Amino acid sequence: MATIHITLSIHHRGRFEREPVGKVSYIGGEVTEIERVNVDTLNGFFISDLLKDIGYTSISEFYWLEPGKELHDGLRLLRVDMDVVRMYEAAMKNGNRIHLYTEHPVDQPVVVQVKELTPSKGRRKVCVKRVPTPKKTPRKRLAVVEDDDDDKIVGNVQVEK
């Protein structure tokens, strides 16, 4: 069986707005395309890791848009692996592409430096430092070191049959 790949179009750094007539829009933000995602390895943890790679430490909700529908009637919540299966099945019927939308809290900026008023415009300059997403800790590996006395140790070992 051939490996099936899909493209994830992740809409993030924006917000949902509902108009009085019921129409929903995703305002602002940007779109990150993740191509050649293997559907056999696609699950909730994989999507979570993708969002961490983009720079998010916490996501309130995560949705996918059912192909051919609008945001007000086609958004589907991604919570469990069965939701992910439904999503990639829909993607395969849509040219192997699916749109995902994030809803996330806004992080509070950390002020690292405040300068005095600038004489030209009378404004304060504030430099803000972005708090990076914590990186994964590398896995520890066992290293085999050979010593001079290894031959003696091996010579003392007896294997019973």
mmCIF file of N, CA and C in Angstrom, residues 52-143:
data_model
loop_
_atom_site.group_PDB
_atom_site.id
_atom_site.type_symbol
_atom_site.label_atom_id
_atom_site.label_comp_id
_atom_site.label_asym_id
_atom_site.label_seq_id
_atom_site.Cartn_x
_atom_site.Cartn_y
_atom_site.Cartn_z
ATOM 1 N N LYS A 52 4.115 23.420 18.834
ATOM 2 C CA LYS A 52 5.276 23.830 19.633
ATOM 3 C C LYS A 52 6.399 24.309 18.729
ATOM 4 N N ASP A 53 6.574 23.637 17.581
ATOM 5 C CA ASP A 53 7.599 24.064 16.627
ATOM 6 C C ASP A 53 7.296 25.449 16.062
ATOM 7 N N ILE A 54 6.014 25.764 15.887
ATOM 8 C CA ILE A 54 5.626 27.085 15.400
ATOM 9 C C ILE A 54 5.829 28.141 16.487
ATOM 10 N N GLY A 55 5.802 27.735 17.766
ATOM 11 C CA GLY A 55 6.075 28.680 18.847
ATOM 12 C C GLY A 55 4.998 28.791 19.901
ATOM 13 N N TYR A 56 4.069 27.839 19.975
ATOM 14 C CA TYR A 56 2.991 27.913 20.951
ATOM 15 C C TYR A 56 3.250 26.988 22.128
ATOM 16 N N THR A 57 3.049 27.528 23.322
ATOM 17 C CA THR A 57 3.184 26.696 24.519
ATOM 18 C C THR A 57 1.826 26.191 24.980
ATOM 19 N N SER A 58 0.773 26.923 24.634
ATOM 20 C CA SER A 58 -0.565 26.467 25.019
ATOM 21 C C SER A 58 -1.575 26.865 23.941
ATOM 22 N N ILE A 59 -2.476 25.955 23.660
ATOM 23 C CA ILE A 59 -3.550 26.179 22.690
ATOM 24 C C ILE A 59 -4.856 25.903 23.411
ATOM 25 N N SER A 60 -5.802 26.857 23.335
ATOM 26 C CA SER A 60 -7.106 26.645 23.975
ATOM 27 C C SER A 60 -7.900 25.589 23.218
ATOM 28 N N GLU A 61 -8.067 25.814 21.926
ATOM 29 C CA GLU A 61 -8.825 24.882 21.090
ATOM 30 C C GLU A 61 -8.142 24.773 19.734
ATOM 31 N N PHE A 62 -8.393 23.661 19.070
ATOM 32 C CA PHE A 62 -7.806 23.408 17.762
ATOM 33 C C PHE A 62 -8.893 22.822 16.875
ATOM 34 N N TYR A 63 -9.115 23.428 15.702
ATOM 35 C CA TYR A 63 -10.208 23.031 14.821
ATOM 36 C C TYR A 63 -9.684 22.696 13.432
ATOM 37 N N TRP A 64 -10.464 21.904 12.697
ATOM 38 C CA TRP A 64 -10.228 21.708 11.270
ATOM 39 C C TRP A 64 -11.498 22.096 10.540
ATOM 40 N N LEU A 65 -11.340 22.581 9.315
ATOM 41 C CA LEU A 65 -12.477 23.040 8.523
ATOM 42 C C LEU A 65 -12.864 21.959 7.524
ATOM 43 N N GLU A 66 -14.112 21.544 7.620
ATOM 44 C CA GLU A 66 -14.630 20.545 6.689
ATOM 45 C C GLU A 66 -14.625 21.147 5.282
ATOM 46 N N PRO A 67 -14.003 20.463 4.315
ATOM 47 C CA PRO A 67 -13.907 21.010 2.957
ATOM 48 C C PRO A 67 -15.279 21.334 2.367
ATOM 49 N N GLY A 68 -15.339 22.484 1.681
ATOM 50 C CA GLY A 68 -16.575 22.911 1.040
ATOM 51 C C GLY A 68 -17.529 23.655 1.954
ATOM 52 N N LYS A 69 -17.168 23.851 3.225
ATOM 53 C CA LYS A 69 -18.042 24.550 4.164
ATOM 54 C C LYS A 69 -17.385 25.840 4.637
ATOM 55 N N GLU A 70 -18.196 26.690 5.234
ATOM 56 C CA GLU A 70 -17.715 27.960 5.794
ATOM 57 C C GLU A 70 -17.364 27.765 7.265
ATOM 58 N N LEU A 71 -16.693 28.759 7.845
ATOM 59 C CA LEU A 71 -16.278 28.652 9.246
ATOM 60 C C LEU A 71 -17.466 28.484 10.197
ATOM 61 N N HIS A 72 -18.611 29.124 9.904
ATOM 62 C CA HIS A 72 -19.746 29.075 10.840
ATOM 63 C C HIS A 72 -20.414 27.699 10.902
ATOM 64 N N ASP A 73 -20.266 26.888 9.843
ATOM 65 C CA ASP A 73 -20.917 25.575 9.890
ATOM 66 C C ASP A 73 -19.969 24.403 9.610
ATOM 67 N N GLY A 74 -18.681 24.694 9.355
ATOM 68 C CA GLY A 74 -17.769 23.619 8.988
ATOM 69 C C GLY A 74 -16.617 23.369 9.938
ATOM 70 N N LEU A 75 -16.515 24.160 11.012
ATOM 71 C CA LEU A 75 -15.421 23.940 11.964
ATOM 72 C C LEU A 75 -15.696 22.707 12.810
ATOM 73 N N ARG A 76 -14.699 21.849 12.917
ATOM 74 C CA ARG A 76 -14.803 20.638 13.733
ATOM 75 C C ARG A 76 -13.668 20.643 14.748
ATOM 76 N N LEU A 77 -14.004 20.377 15.982
ATOM 77 C CA LEU A 77 -13.031 20.380 17.068
ATOM 78 C C LEU A 77 -12.130 19.153 16.983
ATOM 79 N N LEU A 78 -10.839 19.358 17.226
ATOM 80 C CA LEU A 78 -9.874 18.253 17.276
ATOM 81 C C LEU A 78 -9.551 17.974 18.734
ATOM 82 N N ARG A 79 -9.993 16.851 19.244
ATOM 83 C CA ARG A 79 -9.712 16.507 20.643
ATOM 84 C C ARG A 79 -9.105 15.124 20.790
ATOM 85 N N VAL A 80 -9.650 14.164 20.068
ATOM 86 C CA VAL A 80 -9.201 12.775 20.215
ATOM 87 C C VAL A 80 -8.719 12.261 18.856
ATOM 88 N N ASP A 81 -8.053 11.127 18.873
ATOM 89 C CA ASP A 81 -7.492 10.582 17.636
ATOM 90 C C ASP A 81 -8.558 10.268 16.586
ATOM 91 N N MET A 82 -9.773 9.934 17.001
ATOM 92 C CA MET A 82 -10.838 9.677 16.026
ATOM 93 C C MET A 82 -11.167 10.952 15.247
ATOM 94 N N ASP A 83 -11.066 12.122 15.912
ATOM 95 C CA ASP A 83 -11.256 13.398 15.210
ATOM 96 C C ASP A 83 -10.169 13.584 14.150
ATOM 97 N N VAL A 84 -8.948 13.176 14.474
ATOM 98 C CA VAL A 84 -7.832 13.279 13.528
ATOM 99 C C VAL A 84 -8.078 12.364 12.330
ATOM 100 N N VAL A 85 -8.609 11.169 12.569
ATOM 101 C CA VAL A 85 -8.918 10.238 11.476
ATOM 102 C C VAL A 85 -9.967 10.849 10.552
ATOM 103 N N ARG A 86 -11.029 11.419 11.126
ATOM 104 C CA ARG A 86 -12.066 12.071 10.303
ATOM 105 C C ARG A 86 -11.462 13.212 9.486
ATOM 106 N N MET A 87 -10.531 13.959 10.117
ATOM 107 C CA MET A 87 -9.908 15.090 9.443
ATOM 108 C C MET A 87 -9.102 14.627 8.232
ATOM 109 N N TYR A 88 -8.246 13.611 8.399
ATOM 110 C CA TYR A 88 -7.425 13.238 7.241
ATOM 111 C C TYR A 88 -8.225 12.488 6.188
ATOM 112 N N GLU A 89 -9.317 11.839 6.571
ATOM 113 C CA GLU A 89 -10.198 11.246 5.557
ATOM 114 C C GLU A 89 -10.835 12.342 4.706
ATOM 115 N N ALA A 90 -11.222 13.449 5.353
ATOM 116 C CA ALA A 90 -11.779 14.587 4.613
ATOM 117 C C ALA A 90 -10.709 15.222 3.726
ATOM 118 N N ALA A 91 -9.469 15.280 4.218
ATOM 119 C CA ALA A 91 -8.372 15.855 3.433
ATOM 120 C C ALA A 91 -8.131 15.046 2.161
ATOM 121 N N MET A 92 -8.220 13.723 2.263
ATOM 122 C CA MET A 92 -7.974 12.872 1.097
ATOM 123 C C MET A 92 -9.047 13.067 0.022
ATOM 124 N N LYS A 93 -10.233 13.509 0.412
ATOM 125 C CA LYS A 93 -11.293 13.795 -0.557
ATOM 126 C C LYS A 93 -11.181 15.220 -1.093
ATOM 127 N N ASN A 94 -10.227 16.004 -0.557
ATOM 128 C CA ASN A 94 -10.083 17.416 -0.905
ATOM 129 C C ASN A 94 -8.684 17.694 -1.475
ATOM 130 N N GLY A 95 -8.177 16.816 -2.302
ATOM 131 C CA GLY A 95 -6.859 17.035 -2.893
ATOM 132 C C GLY A 95 -5.729 16.938 -1.881
ATOM 133 N N ASN A 96 -5.938 16.164 -0.816
ATOM 134 C CA ASN A 96 -4.940 15.941 0.244
ATOM 135 C C ASN A 96 -4.530 17.231 0.961
ATOM 136 N N ARG A 97 -5.483 18.133 1.149
ATOM 137 C CA ARG A 97 -5.220 19.392 1.859
ATOM 138 C C ARG A 97 -6.343 19.641 2.856
ATOM 139 N N ILE A 98 -5.959 20.137 4.039
ATOM 140 C CA ILE A 98 -6.955 20.472 5.063
ATOM 141 C C ILE A 98 -6.516 21.746 5.770
ATOM 142 N N HIS A 99 -7.485 22.559 6.192
ATOM 143 C CA HIS A 99 -7.201 23.807 6.905
ATOM 144 C C HIS A 99 -7.477 23.608 8.393
ATOM 145 N N LEU A 100 -6.499 23.998 9.212
ATOM 146 C CA LEU A 100 -6.600 23.915 10.666
ATOM 147 C C LEU A 100 -6.579 25.326 11.235
ATOM 148 N N TYR A 101 -7.308 25.532 12.331
ATOM 149 C CA TYR A 101 -7.386 26.847 12.975
ATOM 150 C C TYR A 101 -7.089 26.705 14.460
ATOM 151 N N THR A 102 -6.281 27.620 14.977
ATOM 152 C CA THR A 102 -5.945 27.591 16.403
ATOM 153 C C THR A 102 -6.684 28.695 17.138
ATOM 154 N N GLU A 103 -6.962 28.418 18.386
ATOM 155 C CA GLU A 103 -7.498 29.425 19.300
ATOM 156 C C GLU A 103 -6.602 29.336 20.527
ATOM 157 N N HIS A 104 -5.912 30.419 20.830
ATOM 158 C CA HIS A 104 -4.900 30.357 21.883
ATOM 159 C C HIS A 104 -4.931 31.619 22.724
ATOM 160 N N PRO A 105 -4.520 31.503 23.986
ATOM 161 C CA PRO A 105 -4.435 32.694 24.829
ATOM 162 C C PRO A 105 -3.260 33.557 24.385
ATOM 163 N N VAL A 106 -3.376 34.850 24.628
ATOM 164 C CA VAL A 106 -2.295 35.769 24.292
ATOM 165 C C VAL A 106 -1.339 35.828 25.469
ATOM 166 N N ASP A 107 -0.059 35.545 25.206
ATOM 167 C CA ASP A 107 0.949 35.601 26.263
ATOM 168 C C ASP A 107 1.214 37.049 26.652
ATOM 169 N N GLN A 108 1.458 37.260 27.928
ATOM 170 C CA GLN A 108 1.812 38.586 28.406
ATOM 171 C C GLN A 108 3.275 38.860 28.068
ATOM 172 N N PRO A 109 3.578 40.029 27.477
ATOM 173 C CA PRO A 109 4.969 40.316 27.140
ATOM 174 C C PRO A 109 5.803 40.562 28.394
ATOM 175 N N VAL A 110 7.085 40.265 28.299
ATOM 176 C CA VAL A 110 8.021 40.520 29.385
ATOM 177 C C VAL A 110 8.831 41.745 28.989
ATOM 178 N N VAL A 111 8.706 42.839 29.749
ATOM 179 C CA VAL A 111 9.423 44.069 29.436
ATOM 180 C C VAL A 111 10.851 43.927 29.936
ATOM 181 N N VAL A 112 11.819 44.111 29.030
ATOM 182 C CA VAL A 112 13.213 43.971 29.427
ATOM 183 C C VAL A 112 13.949 45.301 29.471
ATOM 184 N N GLN A 113 13.399 46.330 28.817
ATOM 185 C CA GLN A 113 14.081 47.609 28.803
ATOM 186 C C GLN A 113 13.069 48.704 28.479
ATOM 187 N N VAL A 114 13.088 49.780 29.251
ATOM 188 C CA VAL A 114 12.238 50.930 28.984
ATOM 189 C C VAL A 114 13.148 52.134 28.828
ATOM 190 N N LYS A 115 13.021 52.846 27.710
ATOM 191 C CA LYS A 115 13.841 54.037 27.479
ATOM 192 C C LYS A 115 13.003 55.277 27.756
ATOM 193 N N GLU A 116 13.679 56.373 27.941
ATOM 194 C CA GLU A 116 12.998 57.642 28.180
ATOM 195 C C GLU A 116 12.290 58.104 26.905
ATOM 196 N N LEU A 117 11.509 59.161 27.037
ATOM 197 C CA LEU A 117 10.778 59.698 25.897
ATOM 198 C C LEU A 117 11.736 60.134 24.801
ATOM 199 N N THR A 118 11.355 59.854 23.565
ATOM 200 C CA THR A 118 12.169 60.334 22.448
ATOM 201 C C THR A 118 11.731 61.751 22.123
ATOM 202 N N PRO A 119 12.681 62.653 21.905
ATOM 203 C CA PRO A 119 12.318 64.056 21.690
ATOM 204 C C PRO A 119 11.530 64.295 20.406
ATOM 205 N N SER A 120 11.701 63.458 19.388
ATOM 206 C CA SER A 120 11.051 63.722 18.109
ATOM 207 C C SER A 120 9.541 63.484 18.137
ATOM 208 N N LYS A 121 9.085 62.453 18.822
ATOM 209 C CA LYS A 121 7.660 62.126 18.786
ATOM 210 C C LYS A 121 7.016 62.103 20.162
ATOM 211 N N GLY A 122 7.792 62.237 21.198
ATOM 212 C CA GLY A 122 7.228 62.236 22.539
ATOM 213 C C GLY A 122 6.658 60.895 22.964
ATOM 214 N N ARG A 123 7.213 59.806 22.440
ATOM 215 C CA ARG A 123 6.742 58.464 22.787
ATOM 216 C C ARG A 123 7.788 57.739 23.613
ATOM 217 N N ARG A 124 7.326 56.745 24.352
ATOM 218 C CA ARG A 124 8.246 55.875 25.080
ATOM 219 C C ARG A 124 8.580 54.683 24.207
ATOM 220 N N LYS A 125 9.825 54.271 24.247
ATOM 221 C CA LYS A 125 10.226 53.067 23.531
ATOM 222 C C LYS A 125 10.283 51.927 24.526
ATOM 223 N N VAL A 126 9.637 50.839 24.195
ATOM 224 C CA VAL A 126 9.641 49.664 25.060
ATOM 225 C C VAL A 126 10.115 48.480 24.224
ATOM 226 N N CYS A 127 11.149 47.814 24.693
ATOM 227 C CA CYS A 127 11.640 46.604 24.032
ATOM 228 C C CYS A 127 11.021 45.408 24.746
ATOM 229 N N VAL A 128 10.460 44.515 23.994
ATOM 230 C CA VAL A 128 9.802 43.349 24.572
ATOM 231 C C VAL A 128 10.575 42.101 24.171
ATOM 232 N N LYS A 129 10.785 41.232 25.126
ATOM 233 C CA LYS A 129 11.492 39.977 24.871
ATOM 234 C C LYS A 129 10.463 38.865 24.759
ATOM 235 N N ARG A 130 10.558 38.106 23.695
ATOM 236 C CA ARG A 130 9.650 36.974 23.510
ATOM 237 C C ARG A 130 10.163 35.800 24.343
ATOM 238 N N VAL A 131 9.259 35.196 25.085
ATOM 239 C CA VAL A 131 9.624 34.046 25.905
ATOM 240 C C VAL A 131 9.594 32.816 25.010
ATOM 241 N N PRO A 132 10.742 32.155 24.810
ATOM 242 C CA PRO A 132 10.770 31.020 23.888
ATOM 243 C C PRO A 132 10.064 29.797 24.457
ATOM 244 N N THR A 133 9.581 28.976 23.546
ATOM 245 C CA THR A 133 8.982 27.703 23.931
ATOM 246 C C THR A 133 10.088 26.792 24.453
ATOM 247 N N PRO A 134 9.852 26.132 25.581
ATOM 248 C CA PRO A 134 10.905 25.248 26.097
ATOM 249 C C PRO A 134 11.217 24.135 25.101
ATOM 250 N N LYS A 135 12.502 23.855 24.954
ATOM 251 C CA LYS A 135 12.922 22.809 24.023
ATOM 252 C C LYS A 135 12.911 21.464 24.717
ATOM 253 N N LYS A 136 12.761 20.436 23.919
ATOM 254 C CA LYS A 136 12.758 19.086 24.467
ATOM 255 C C LYS A 136 14.157 18.749 24.975
ATOM 256 N N THR A 137 14.211 18.015 26.070
ATOM 257 C CA THR A 137 15.506 17.606 26.597
ATOM 258 C C THR A 137 16.014 16.427 25.777
ATOM 259 N N PRO A 138 17.309 16.456 25.454
ATOM 260 C CA PRO A 138 17.835 15.341 24.658
ATOM 261 C C PRO A 138 17.824 14.048 25.455
ATOM 262 N N ARG A 139 17.616 12.954 24.767
ATOM 263 C CA ARG A 139 17.598 11.654 25.434
ATOM 264 C C ARG A 139 19.017 11.254 25.800
ATOM 265 N N LYS A 140 19.153 10.628 26.958
ATOM 266 C CA LYS A 140 20.461 10.158 27.392
ATOM 267 C C LYS A 140 20.734 8.812 26.738
ATOM 268 N N ARG A 141 21.957 8.621 26.322
ATOM 269 C CA ARG A 141 22.350 7.371 25.685
ATOM 270 C C ARG A 141 23.417 6.698 26.528
ATOM 271 N N LEU A 142 23.399 5.409 26.495
ATOM 272 C CA LEU A 142 24.382 4.615 27.213
ATOM 273 C C LEU A 142 25.624 4.485 26.345
ATOM 274 N N ALA A 143 26.780 4.771 26.904
ATOM 275 C CA ALA A 143 28.028 4.648 26.159
ATOM 276 C C ALA A 143 28.804 3.454 26.693
#
